[in-house]
Amino acid sequence: GAVVSQHPSWVICKSGTSVKIECRSLDFQATTMFWYRQFPKQSLMLMATSNEGSKATYEQGVEKDKFLINHASLTLSTLTVTSAHPEDSSFYICSARGGTSGTDTQYFGPGTRLTVL
Amino acid sequence: DQQVKQNSPSLSVQEGRISILNCDYTNSMFDYFLWYKKYPAEGPTFLISISSIKDKNEDGRFTVFLNKSAKHLSLHIVPSQPGDSAVYFCAASAASGGSYIPTFGRGTSLIVHP
């Protein structure tokens, strides 16, 4: 299957700093990329959807000025957590899809564990 | 309000037996369903999917059954193996309606004992 990578796999930062997480589709062009957040023992919460070259669409309740998403190319999307606080500590997972059909498979990255001190 | 529900947070099964993971949904617009498997500290891996025009889809040891009238689907794993121990997420989307972003359930943690 298709491969999606994330970098870094884990990061610890101080409160108030910004953290950038990269998501790359390694062997296919991702028309659409998704960013999820997962709390312990909870489901994957969709944060935003991004299409290459256009602004991301954020889910209700997700602050777009805090979680900056850039989908600059068909293989790279970045999520920047600005002015991070301890409550932003979570497991962030990206996924990518090559097509726009509802039946195209999403391929997930391995996730990034963010801990804000 | 959860549109995709996995009411069993965990399931324990003996190796070689059948594992049955259940999922219920409330949105009648959902017409495409997926199961993902997730190990700790890793991203989910796609397992199997089913369109609403079918009621069964099989891939090796994995079979997904869909009961549209009951808005219920299930994933059967047979025979279960210790390596199947993971969290399984059910997801649903309204693909034909253009809203192709899946909604995920909370997951069921499967433990397969040797």
Short mmCIF file of N, CA and C in Angstrom, two decimals, chain A residues 32 34 36 38 41-44 46 49 51 59 91 93 97 100-103 105-106 108-111, chain B residues 2 32 34 36 38 40-46 51 87 89 93 95-96 100-102 104-107:
data_model
loop_
_atom_site.label_atom_id
_atom_site.label_comp_id
_atom_site.label_asym_id
_atom_site.label_seq_id
_atom_site.Cartn_x
_atom_site.Cartn_y
_atom_site.Cartn_z
N THR A 32 -5.64 15.21 -1.43
CA THR A 32 -6.22 15.70 -0.19
C THR A 32 -5.45 15.12 0.99
N PHE A 34 -5.47 15.06 5.40
CA PHE A 34 -6.29 15.27 6.57
C PHE A 34 -5.40 15.30 7.81
N TYR A 36 -5.66 14.75 11.96
CA TYR A 36 -6.47 14.25 13.06
C TYR A 36 -5.73 14.44 14.37
N GLN A 38 -5.82 12.63 18.32
CA GLN A 38 -6.38 11.53 19.10
C GLN A 38 -5.99 11.68 20.56
N LYS A 41 -7.65 6.79 24.53
CA LYS A 41 -8.89 6.01 24.57
C LYS A 41 -10.05 6.73 23.90
N GLN A 42 -9.74 7.59 22.97
CA GLN A 42 -10.81 8.26 22.24
C GLN A 42 -10.61 8.10 20.74
N SER A 43 -11.62 8.51 20.01
CA SER A 43 -11.56 8.32 18.58
C SER A 43 -10.64 9.32 17.92
N LEU A 44 -10.45 9.13 16.64
CA LEU A 44 -9.71 10.10 15.84
C LEU A 44 -10.62 11.30 15.60
N LEU A 46 -11.18 14.58 13.55
CA LEU A 46 -10.72 15.31 12.37
C LEU A 46 -10.58 16.78 12.71
N THR A 49 -9.16 19.52 6.77
CA THR A 49 -8.92 18.88 5.48
C THR A 49 -8.24 19.89 4.58
N ASN A 51 -6.57 20.64 0.63
CA ASN A 51 -6.31 20.29 -0.75
C ASN A 51 -5.12 21.11 -1.24
N GLU A 59 -12.55 21.93 10.89
CA GLU A 59 -13.77 21.43 11.53
C GLU A 59 -14.20 22.41 12.62
N PHE A 91 -1.76 13.22 20.40
CA PHE A 91 -1.20 12.43 19.30
C PHE A 91 -1.83 12.96 18.02
N ILE A 93 -2.18 12.84 13.96
CA ILE A 93 -2.02 11.90 12.85
C ILE A 93 -2.49 12.56 11.56
N ARG A 97 -4.89 11.11 0.71
CA ARG A 97 -5.70 10.37 -0.26
C ARG A 97 -5.32 10.86 -1.65
N THR A 100 -10.24 12.05 -5.31
CA THR A 100 -11.30 12.81 -4.66
C THR A 100 -12.58 11.99 -4.51
N SER A 101 -12.52 10.76 -4.95
CA SER A 101 -13.70 9.91 -4.81
C SER A 101 -13.90 9.51 -3.37
N GLY A 102 -15.15 9.36 -2.98
CA GLY A 102 -15.44 8.96 -1.61
C GLY A 102 -14.96 7.56 -1.29
N THR A 103 -14.63 6.80 -2.31
CA THR A 103 -14.18 5.44 -2.05
C THR A 103 -12.66 5.30 -2.14
N THR A 105 -9.04 5.25 -0.82
CA THR A 105 -8.55 4.92 0.51
C THR A 105 -7.68 6.03 1.08
N GLN A 106 -7.87 6.31 2.36
CA GLN A 106 -6.98 7.21 3.08
C GLN A 106 -5.85 6.39 3.66
N PHE A 108 -2.75 6.51 6.36
CA PHE A 108 -2.38 7.27 7.53
C PHE A 108 -0.88 7.27 7.77
N GLY A 109 -0.41 8.38 8.32
CA GLY A 109 0.96 8.43 8.78
C GLY A 109 1.08 7.77 10.14
N PRO A 110 2.29 7.64 10.65
CA PRO A 110 2.52 6.95 11.92
C PRO A 110 2.17 7.79 13.13
N GLY A 111 1.89 9.07 12.94
CA GLY A 111 1.52 9.90 14.07
C GLY A 111 2.69 10.64 14.68
N GLN B 2 -22.54 11.16 18.63
CA GLN B 2 -21.72 10.27 17.81
C GLN B 2 -22.53 9.65 16.69
N TYR B 32 -20.65 4.28 2.61
CA TYR B 32 -19.36 3.63 2.42
C TYR B 32 -18.72 3.48 3.78
N LEU B 34 -15.62 1.62 6.35
CA LEU B 34 -14.26 1.12 6.36
C LEU B 34 -13.90 0.64 7.76
N TYR B 36 -10.36 0.12 10.09
CA TYR B 36 -8.94 0.38 10.22
C TYR B 36 -8.42 -0.33 11.47
N LYS B 38 -5.25 -0.29 14.32
CA LYS B 38 -4.23 0.64 14.82
C LYS B 38 -3.48 0.02 15.99
N PRO B 40 -0.56 0.71 19.03
CA PRO B 40 -0.19 1.87 19.85
C PRO B 40 0.92 2.70 19.21
N ALA B 41 0.79 4.00 19.28
CA ALA B 41 1.79 4.95 18.79
C ALA B 41 2.04 4.80 17.29
N GLU B 42 1.09 4.27 16.56
CA GLU B 42 1.19 4.20 15.12
C GLU B 42 -0.08 4.75 14.50
N GLY B 43 -0.02 5.08 13.22
CA GLY B 43 -1.21 5.51 12.53
C GLY B 43 -2.08 4.32 12.14
N PRO B 44 -3.37 4.54 11.92
CA PRO B 44 -4.25 3.45 11.50
C PRO B 44 -3.86 2.88 10.14
N THR B 45 -4.13 1.61 9.96
CA THR B 45 -3.89 0.93 8.70
C THR B 45 -5.21 0.45 8.13
N PHE B 46 -5.46 0.74 6.87
CA PHE B 46 -6.70 0.32 6.24
C PHE B 46 -6.78 -1.20 6.18
N SER B 51 -19.19 -1.11 0.40
CA SER B 51 -20.13 -0.14 -0.11
C SER B 51 -21.55 -0.57 0.28
N VAL B 87 -6.23 -1.94 18.17
CA VAL B 87 -7.50 -1.21 18.25
C VAL B 87 -8.08 -1.14 16.84
N PHE B 89 -10.87 0.51 14.36
CA PHE B 89 -11.78 1.64 14.17
C PHE B 89 -12.71 1.37 13.01
N SER B 93 -18.71 7.04 5.65
CA SER B 93 -18.77 8.29 4.90
C SER B 93 -19.97 8.27 3.96
N ALA B 95 -20.23 8.87 0.68
CA ALA B 95 -19.41 9.05 -0.51
C ALA B 95 -20.21 9.60 -1.69
N SER B 96 -21.34 9.03 -1.95
CA SER B 96 -22.10 9.44 -3.11
C SER B 96 -22.71 10.81 -2.91
N TYR B 100 -17.12 13.06 1.47
CA TYR B 100 -16.35 11.83 1.44
C TYR B 100 -15.37 11.72 2.60
N ILE B 101 -15.55 12.53 3.60
CA ILE B 101 -14.67 12.49 4.76
C ILE B 101 -15.26 11.52 5.77
N PRO B 102 -14.54 10.45 6.09
CA PRO B 102 -15.09 9.45 7.00
C PRO B 102 -15.23 9.98 8.42
N PHE B 104 -15.19 8.58 12.24
CA PHE B 104 -14.66 7.42 12.93
C PHE B 104 -15.41 7.14 14.23
N GLY B 105 -15.51 5.86 14.57
CA GLY B 105 -15.98 5.46 15.90
C GLY B 105 -14.83 5.58 16.89
N ARG B 106 -15.10 5.26 18.15
CA ARG B 106 -14.09 5.40 19.21
C ARG B 106 -13.10 4.24 19.24
N GLY B 107 -13.41 3.19 18.53
CA GLY B 107 -12.49 2.06 18.48
C GLY B 107 -12.82 0.98 19.47
#
